[in-house]
mmCIF file of C-alpha atoms in Angstrom:
data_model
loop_
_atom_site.group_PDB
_atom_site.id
_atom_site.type_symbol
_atom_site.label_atom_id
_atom_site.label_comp_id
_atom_site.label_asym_id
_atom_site.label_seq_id
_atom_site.Cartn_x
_atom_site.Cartn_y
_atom_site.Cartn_z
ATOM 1 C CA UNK A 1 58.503 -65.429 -13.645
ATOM 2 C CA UNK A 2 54.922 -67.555 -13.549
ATOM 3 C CA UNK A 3 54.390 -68.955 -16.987
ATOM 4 C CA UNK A 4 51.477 -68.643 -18.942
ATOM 5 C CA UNK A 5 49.402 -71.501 -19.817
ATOM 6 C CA UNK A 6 49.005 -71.473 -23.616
ATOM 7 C CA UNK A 7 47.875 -74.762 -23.605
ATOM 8 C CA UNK A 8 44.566 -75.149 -25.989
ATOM 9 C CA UNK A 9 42.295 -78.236 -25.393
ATOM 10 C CA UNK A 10 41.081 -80.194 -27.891
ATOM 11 C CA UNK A 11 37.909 -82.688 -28.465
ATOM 12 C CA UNK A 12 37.562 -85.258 -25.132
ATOM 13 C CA UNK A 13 39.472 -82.501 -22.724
ATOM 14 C CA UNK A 14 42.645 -84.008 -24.220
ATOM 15 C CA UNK A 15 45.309 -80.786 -23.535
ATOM 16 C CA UNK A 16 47.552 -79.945 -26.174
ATOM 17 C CA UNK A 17 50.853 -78.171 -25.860
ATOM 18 C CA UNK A 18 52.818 -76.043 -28.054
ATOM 19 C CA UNK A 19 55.124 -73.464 -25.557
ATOM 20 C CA UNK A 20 58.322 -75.711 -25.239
ATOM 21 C CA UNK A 21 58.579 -74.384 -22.067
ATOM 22 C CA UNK A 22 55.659 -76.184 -20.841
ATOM 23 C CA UNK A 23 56.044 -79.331 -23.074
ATOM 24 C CA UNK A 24 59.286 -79.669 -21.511
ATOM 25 C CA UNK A 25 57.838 -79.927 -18.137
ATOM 26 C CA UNK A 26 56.692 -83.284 -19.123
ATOM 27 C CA UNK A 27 59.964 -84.537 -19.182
ATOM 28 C CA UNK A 28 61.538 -83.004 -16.172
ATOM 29 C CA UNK A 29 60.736 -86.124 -13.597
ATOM 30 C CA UNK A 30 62.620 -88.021 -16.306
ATOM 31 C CA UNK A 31 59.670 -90.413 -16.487
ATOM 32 C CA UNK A 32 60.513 -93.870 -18.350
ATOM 33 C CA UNK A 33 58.833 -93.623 -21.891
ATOM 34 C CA UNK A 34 58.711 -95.654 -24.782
ATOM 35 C CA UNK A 35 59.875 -94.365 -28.266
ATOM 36 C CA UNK A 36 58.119 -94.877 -31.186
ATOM 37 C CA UNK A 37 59.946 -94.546 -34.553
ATOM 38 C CA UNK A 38 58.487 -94.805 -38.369
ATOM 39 C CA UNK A 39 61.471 -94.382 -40.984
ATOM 40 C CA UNK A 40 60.172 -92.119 -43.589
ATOM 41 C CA UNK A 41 59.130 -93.162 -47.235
ATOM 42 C CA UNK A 42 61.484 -94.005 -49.799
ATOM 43 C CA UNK A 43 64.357 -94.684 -47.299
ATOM 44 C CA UNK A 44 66.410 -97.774 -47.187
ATOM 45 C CA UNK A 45 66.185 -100.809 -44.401
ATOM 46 C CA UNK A 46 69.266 -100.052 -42.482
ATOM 47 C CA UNK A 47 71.608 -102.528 -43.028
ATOM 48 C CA UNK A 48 73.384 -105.525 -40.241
ATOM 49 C CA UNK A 49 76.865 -107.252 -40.342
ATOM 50 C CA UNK A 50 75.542 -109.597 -42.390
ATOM 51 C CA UNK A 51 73.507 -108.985 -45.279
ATOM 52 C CA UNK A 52 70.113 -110.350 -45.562
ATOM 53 C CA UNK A 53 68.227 -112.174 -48.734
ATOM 54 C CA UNK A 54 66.788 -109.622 -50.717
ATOM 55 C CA UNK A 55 62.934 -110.469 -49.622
ATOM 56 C CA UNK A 56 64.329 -110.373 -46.199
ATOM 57 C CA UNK A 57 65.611 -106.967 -46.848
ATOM 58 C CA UNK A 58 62.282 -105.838 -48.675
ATOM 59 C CA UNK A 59 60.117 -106.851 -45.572
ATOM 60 C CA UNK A 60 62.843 -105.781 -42.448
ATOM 61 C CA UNK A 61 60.875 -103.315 -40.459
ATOM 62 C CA UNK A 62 61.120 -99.615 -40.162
ATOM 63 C CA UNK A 63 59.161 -99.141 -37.563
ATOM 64 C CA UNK A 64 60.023 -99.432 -33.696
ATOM 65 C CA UNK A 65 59.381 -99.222 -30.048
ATOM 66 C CA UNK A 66 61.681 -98.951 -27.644
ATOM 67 C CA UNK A 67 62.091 -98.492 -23.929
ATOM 68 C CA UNK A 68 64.160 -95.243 -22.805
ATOM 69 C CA UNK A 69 64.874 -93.685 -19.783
ATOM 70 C CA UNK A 70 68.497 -91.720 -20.234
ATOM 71 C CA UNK A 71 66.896 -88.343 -21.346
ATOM 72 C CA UNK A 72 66.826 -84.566 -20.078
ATOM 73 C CA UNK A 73 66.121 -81.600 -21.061
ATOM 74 C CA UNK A 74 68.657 -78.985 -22.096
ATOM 75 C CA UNK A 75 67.213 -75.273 -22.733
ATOM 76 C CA UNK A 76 63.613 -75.592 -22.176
ATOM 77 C CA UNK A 77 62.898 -72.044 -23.620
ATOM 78 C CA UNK A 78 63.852 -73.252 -26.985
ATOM 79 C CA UNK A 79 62.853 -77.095 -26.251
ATOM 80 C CA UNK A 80 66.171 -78.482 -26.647
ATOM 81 C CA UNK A 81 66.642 -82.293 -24.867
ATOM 82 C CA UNK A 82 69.048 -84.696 -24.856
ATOM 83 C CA UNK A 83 68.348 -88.655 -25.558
ATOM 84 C CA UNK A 84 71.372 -91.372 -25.065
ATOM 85 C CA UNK A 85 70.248 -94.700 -27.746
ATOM 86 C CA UNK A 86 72.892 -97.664 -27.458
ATOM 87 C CA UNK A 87 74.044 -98.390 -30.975
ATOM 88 C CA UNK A 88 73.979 -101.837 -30.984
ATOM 89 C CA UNK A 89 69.875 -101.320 -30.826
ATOM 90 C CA UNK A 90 67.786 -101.320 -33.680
ATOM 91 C CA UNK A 91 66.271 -98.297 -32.905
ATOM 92 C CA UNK A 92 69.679 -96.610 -33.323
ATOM 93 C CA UNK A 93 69.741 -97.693 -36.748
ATOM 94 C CA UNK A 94 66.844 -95.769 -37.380
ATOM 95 C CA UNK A 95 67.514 -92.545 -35.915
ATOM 96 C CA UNK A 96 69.098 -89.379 -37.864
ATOM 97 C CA UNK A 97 69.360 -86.218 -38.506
ATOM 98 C CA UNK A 98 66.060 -84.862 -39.475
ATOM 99 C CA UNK A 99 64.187 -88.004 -37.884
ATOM 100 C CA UNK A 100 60.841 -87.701 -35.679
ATOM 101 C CA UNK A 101 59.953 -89.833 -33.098
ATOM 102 C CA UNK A 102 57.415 -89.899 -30.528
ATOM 103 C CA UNK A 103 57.869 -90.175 -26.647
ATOM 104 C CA UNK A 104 55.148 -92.137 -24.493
ATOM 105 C CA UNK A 105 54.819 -91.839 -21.279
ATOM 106 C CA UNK A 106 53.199 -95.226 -19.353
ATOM 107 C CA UNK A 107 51.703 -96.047 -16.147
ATOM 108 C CA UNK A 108 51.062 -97.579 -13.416
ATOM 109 C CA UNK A 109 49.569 -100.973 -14.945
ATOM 110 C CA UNK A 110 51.685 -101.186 -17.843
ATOM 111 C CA UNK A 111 54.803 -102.409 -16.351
ATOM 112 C CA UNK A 112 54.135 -105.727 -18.221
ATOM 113 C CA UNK A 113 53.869 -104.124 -21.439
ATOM 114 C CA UNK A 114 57.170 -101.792 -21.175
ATOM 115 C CA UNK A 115 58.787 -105.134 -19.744
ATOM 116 C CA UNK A 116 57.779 -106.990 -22.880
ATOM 117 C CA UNK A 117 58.824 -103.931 -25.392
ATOM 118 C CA UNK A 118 62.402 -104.353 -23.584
ATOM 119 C CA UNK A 119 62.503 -107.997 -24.061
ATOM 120 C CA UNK A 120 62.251 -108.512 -27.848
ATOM 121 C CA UNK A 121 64.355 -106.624 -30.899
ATOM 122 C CA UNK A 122 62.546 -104.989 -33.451
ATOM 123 C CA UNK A 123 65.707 -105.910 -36.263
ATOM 124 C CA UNK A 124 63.852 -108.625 -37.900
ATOM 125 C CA UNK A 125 59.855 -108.616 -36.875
ATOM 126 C CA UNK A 126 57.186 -105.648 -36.460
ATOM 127 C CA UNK A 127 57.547 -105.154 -32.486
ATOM 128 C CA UNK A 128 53.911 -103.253 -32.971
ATOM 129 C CA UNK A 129 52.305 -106.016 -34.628
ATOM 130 C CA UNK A 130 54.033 -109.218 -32.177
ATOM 131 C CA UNK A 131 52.573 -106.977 -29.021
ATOM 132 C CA UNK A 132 49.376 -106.188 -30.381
ATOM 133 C CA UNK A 133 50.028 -102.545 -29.554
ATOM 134 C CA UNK A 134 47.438 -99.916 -29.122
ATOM 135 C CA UNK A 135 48.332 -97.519 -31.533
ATOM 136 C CA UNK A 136 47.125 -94.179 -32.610
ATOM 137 C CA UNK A 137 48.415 -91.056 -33.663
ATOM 138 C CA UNK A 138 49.971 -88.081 -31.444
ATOM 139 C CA UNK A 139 47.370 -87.074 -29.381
ATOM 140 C CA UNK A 140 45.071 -90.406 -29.357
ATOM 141 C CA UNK A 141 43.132 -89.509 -32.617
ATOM 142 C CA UNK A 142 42.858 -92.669 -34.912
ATOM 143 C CA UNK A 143 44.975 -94.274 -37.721
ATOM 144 C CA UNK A 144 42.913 -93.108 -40.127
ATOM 145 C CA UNK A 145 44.941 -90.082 -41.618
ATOM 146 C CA UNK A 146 48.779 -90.753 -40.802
ATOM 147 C CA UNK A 147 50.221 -87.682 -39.187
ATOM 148 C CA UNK A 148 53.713 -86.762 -40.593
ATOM 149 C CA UNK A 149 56.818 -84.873 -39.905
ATOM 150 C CA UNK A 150 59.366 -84.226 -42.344
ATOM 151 C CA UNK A 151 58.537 -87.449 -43.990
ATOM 152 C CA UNK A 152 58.130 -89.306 -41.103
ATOM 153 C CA UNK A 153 55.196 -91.235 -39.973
ATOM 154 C CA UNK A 154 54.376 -90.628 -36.652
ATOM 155 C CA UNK A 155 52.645 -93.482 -34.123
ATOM 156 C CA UNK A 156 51.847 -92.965 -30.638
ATOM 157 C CA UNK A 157 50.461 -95.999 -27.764
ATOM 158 C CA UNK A 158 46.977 -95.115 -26.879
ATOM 159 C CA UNK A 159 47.117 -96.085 -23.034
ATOM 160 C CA UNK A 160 49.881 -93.767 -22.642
ATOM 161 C CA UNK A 161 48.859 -90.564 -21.024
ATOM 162 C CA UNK A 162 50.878 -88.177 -22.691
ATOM 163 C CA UNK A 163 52.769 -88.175 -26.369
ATOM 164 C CA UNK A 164 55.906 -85.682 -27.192
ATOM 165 C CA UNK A 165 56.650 -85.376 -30.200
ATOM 166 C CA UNK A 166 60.623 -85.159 -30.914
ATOM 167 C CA UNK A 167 63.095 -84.215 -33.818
ATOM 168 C CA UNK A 168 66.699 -85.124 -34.059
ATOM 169 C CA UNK A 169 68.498 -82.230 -34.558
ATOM 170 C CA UNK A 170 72.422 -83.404 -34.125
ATOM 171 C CA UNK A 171 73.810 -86.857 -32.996
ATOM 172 C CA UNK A 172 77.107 -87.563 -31.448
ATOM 173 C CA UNK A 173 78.578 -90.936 -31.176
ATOM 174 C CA UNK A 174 80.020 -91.186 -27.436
ATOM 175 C CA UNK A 175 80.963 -94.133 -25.633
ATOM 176 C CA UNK A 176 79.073 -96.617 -27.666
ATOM 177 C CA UNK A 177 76.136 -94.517 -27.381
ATOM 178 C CA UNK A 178 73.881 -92.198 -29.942
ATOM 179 C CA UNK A 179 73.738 -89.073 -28.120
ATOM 180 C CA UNK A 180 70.659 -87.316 -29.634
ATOM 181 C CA UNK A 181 70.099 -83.415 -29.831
ATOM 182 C CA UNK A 182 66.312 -83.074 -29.731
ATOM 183 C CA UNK A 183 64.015 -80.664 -30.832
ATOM 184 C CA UNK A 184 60.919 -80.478 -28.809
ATOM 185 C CA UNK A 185 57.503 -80.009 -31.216
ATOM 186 C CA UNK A 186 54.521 -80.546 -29.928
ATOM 187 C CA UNK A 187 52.895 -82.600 -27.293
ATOM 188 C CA UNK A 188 49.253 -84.022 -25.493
ATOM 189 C CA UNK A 189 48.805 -84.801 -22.055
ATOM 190 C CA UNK A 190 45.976 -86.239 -20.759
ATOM 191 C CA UNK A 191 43.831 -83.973 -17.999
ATOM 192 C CA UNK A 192 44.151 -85.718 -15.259
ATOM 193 C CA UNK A 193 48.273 -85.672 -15.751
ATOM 194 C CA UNK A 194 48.455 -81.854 -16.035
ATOM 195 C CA UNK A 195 47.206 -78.516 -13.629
ATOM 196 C CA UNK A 196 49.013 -75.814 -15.947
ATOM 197 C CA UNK A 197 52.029 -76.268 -15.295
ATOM 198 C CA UNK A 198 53.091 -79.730 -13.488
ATOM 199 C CA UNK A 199 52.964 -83.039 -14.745
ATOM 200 C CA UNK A 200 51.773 -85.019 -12.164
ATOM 201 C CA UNK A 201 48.390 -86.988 -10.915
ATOM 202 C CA UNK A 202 45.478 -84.288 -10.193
ATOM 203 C CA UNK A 203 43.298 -86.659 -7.893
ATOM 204 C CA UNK A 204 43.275 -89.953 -5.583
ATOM 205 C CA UNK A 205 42.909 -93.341 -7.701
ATOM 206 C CA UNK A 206 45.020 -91.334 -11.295
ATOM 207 C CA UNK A 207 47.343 -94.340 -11.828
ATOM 208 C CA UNK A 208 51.004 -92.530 -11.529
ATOM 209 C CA UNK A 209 53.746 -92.714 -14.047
ATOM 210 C CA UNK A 210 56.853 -93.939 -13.189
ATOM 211 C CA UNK A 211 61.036 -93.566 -13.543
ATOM 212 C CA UNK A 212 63.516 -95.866 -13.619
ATOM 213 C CA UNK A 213 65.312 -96.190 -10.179
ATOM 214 C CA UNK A 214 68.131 -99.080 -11.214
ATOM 215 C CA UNK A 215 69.081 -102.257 -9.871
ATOM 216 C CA UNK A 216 66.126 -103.464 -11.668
ATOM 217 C CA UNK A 217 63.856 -101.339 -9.475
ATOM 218 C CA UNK A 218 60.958 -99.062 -10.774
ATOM 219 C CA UNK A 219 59.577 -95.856 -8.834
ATOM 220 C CA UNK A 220 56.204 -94.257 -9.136
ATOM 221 C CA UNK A 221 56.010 -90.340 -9.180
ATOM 222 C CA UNK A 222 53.454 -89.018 -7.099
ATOM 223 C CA UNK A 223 52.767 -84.657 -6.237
ATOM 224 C CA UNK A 224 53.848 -83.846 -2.441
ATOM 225 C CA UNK A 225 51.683 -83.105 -0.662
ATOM 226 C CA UNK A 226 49.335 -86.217 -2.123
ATOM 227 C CA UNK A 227 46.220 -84.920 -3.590
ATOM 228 C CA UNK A 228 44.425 -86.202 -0.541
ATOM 229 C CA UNK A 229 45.310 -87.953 2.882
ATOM 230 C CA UNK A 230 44.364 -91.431 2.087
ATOM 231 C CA UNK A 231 47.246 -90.915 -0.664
ATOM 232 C CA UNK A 232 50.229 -92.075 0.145
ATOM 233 C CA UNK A 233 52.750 -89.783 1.938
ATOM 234 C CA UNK A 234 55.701 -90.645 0.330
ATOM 235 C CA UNK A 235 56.804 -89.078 -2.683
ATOM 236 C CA UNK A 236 57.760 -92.088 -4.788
ATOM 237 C CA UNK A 237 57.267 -95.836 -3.997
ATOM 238 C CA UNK A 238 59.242 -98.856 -5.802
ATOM 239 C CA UNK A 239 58.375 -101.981 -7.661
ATOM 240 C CA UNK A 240 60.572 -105.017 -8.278
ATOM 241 C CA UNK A 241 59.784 -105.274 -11.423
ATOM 242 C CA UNK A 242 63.385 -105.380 -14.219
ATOM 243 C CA UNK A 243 63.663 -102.729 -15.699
ATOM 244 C CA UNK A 244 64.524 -102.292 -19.924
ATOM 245 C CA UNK A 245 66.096 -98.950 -19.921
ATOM 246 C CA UNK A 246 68.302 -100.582 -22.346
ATOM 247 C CA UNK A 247 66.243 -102.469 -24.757
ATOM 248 C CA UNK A 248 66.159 -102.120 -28.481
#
């Protein structure tokens, strides 16, 4: 059955989705992504093996970023996908039942960054702040009003081309892993990532997005045919840039 497009655009051409089963096409080519995570108001610092002075404590962050790559989706009819967190990471410590995150897809260019949100914890300093992320909300509209769900702030990485916005729904602890049920809500791709139904470059010179191949090895996802011959014929190509799959 061909699916219908209920995508809306909104200001700057920047496509919005709401049908999970089109938001969950942005996840099929299990693109690498970085997770952003604001614990809500009122909600304790999660605590470590050893307890922390109570300024320390006051001032831990509840905020994160992290690197991810282990995710798929489930049932995308009712937006259901599956996210595997390591538990020793901080970001584990952050996600719950009930919990929003966001899911940012990078590209081509920003190997450096997703390198550099891999190499560095988030347990005792602002990951956001030692960066100098780009931040914005879901969608790329400013700071200015926080969106929230459930309680939860939600922050998004402006050069990323599209945001998916994520609630936990269940979370099983399996082989020293988090094994999160996900709830797909809503989600913004940018134009030149999306013809309807596919997410995937549109034209020659759209910087492609990119999955995580192992053995430190990085691929780039481009549409077969290529949008033009000068593209290049091969459906992925690989970088030896390491890869933080596994970072906190």
């Amino acid at each position: 059955m061909e699916l219908e497009d209920k995508s809306a655009a909104s200001s700057g051409g920047i496509v919005e989705l709401t049908q999970t089963s089109l938001i969950s096409r942005l996840l099929y080519p299990n693109p690498v992504c970085m997770l952003t995570v604001w614990a809500g108001n009122g909600e304790q610092a999660p605590a470590t093996s050893a307890p922390l002075p109570d300024k320390a404590a006051a001032v831990r962050p509840r905020r994160n970023v992290m690197t991810i790559s282990w995710l798929t989706c489930i049932n995308n009819q009712v937006g259901l996908v599956f996210c595997a967190v390591n538990k020793r990471r901080h970001t584990a410590s952050l996600l719950r039942v009930g919990r929003s995150f966001v899911l940012n897809v990078p590209v081509q260019g920003m190997e450096e960054l997703v390198l550099a949100v891999g190499g560095c914890t988030g347990k005792d300093e602002d990951k956001f702040d030692k960066l100098n992320l780009d931040l914005c909300q879901p969608g790329w509209t400013d700071l200015d009003t926080m969106i929230e769900d459930g309680g939860d702030r939600l922050l998004a990485i402006r050069p990323c081309v599209a945001h998916v916005v994520c609630r936990v729904e269940a979370v099983q602890d399996k082989a020293g892993h988090l094994l999160l049920h996900c709830r797909l809500q809503r989600a913004w791709v940018r134009p030149d990532y999306w013809n309807g139904k596919n997410f995937i470059p549109q034209r020659p010179g759209v910087p492609p997005y990119f999955t995580f191949l192992g053995a430190q090895t990085f691929g780039y996802v481009w549409p077969h045919p290529p949008p033009s011959s000068s593209s290049s014929s091969s459906s992925s190509s690989t970088s030896s840039s390491s890869s933080s799959s596994s970072s906190s």
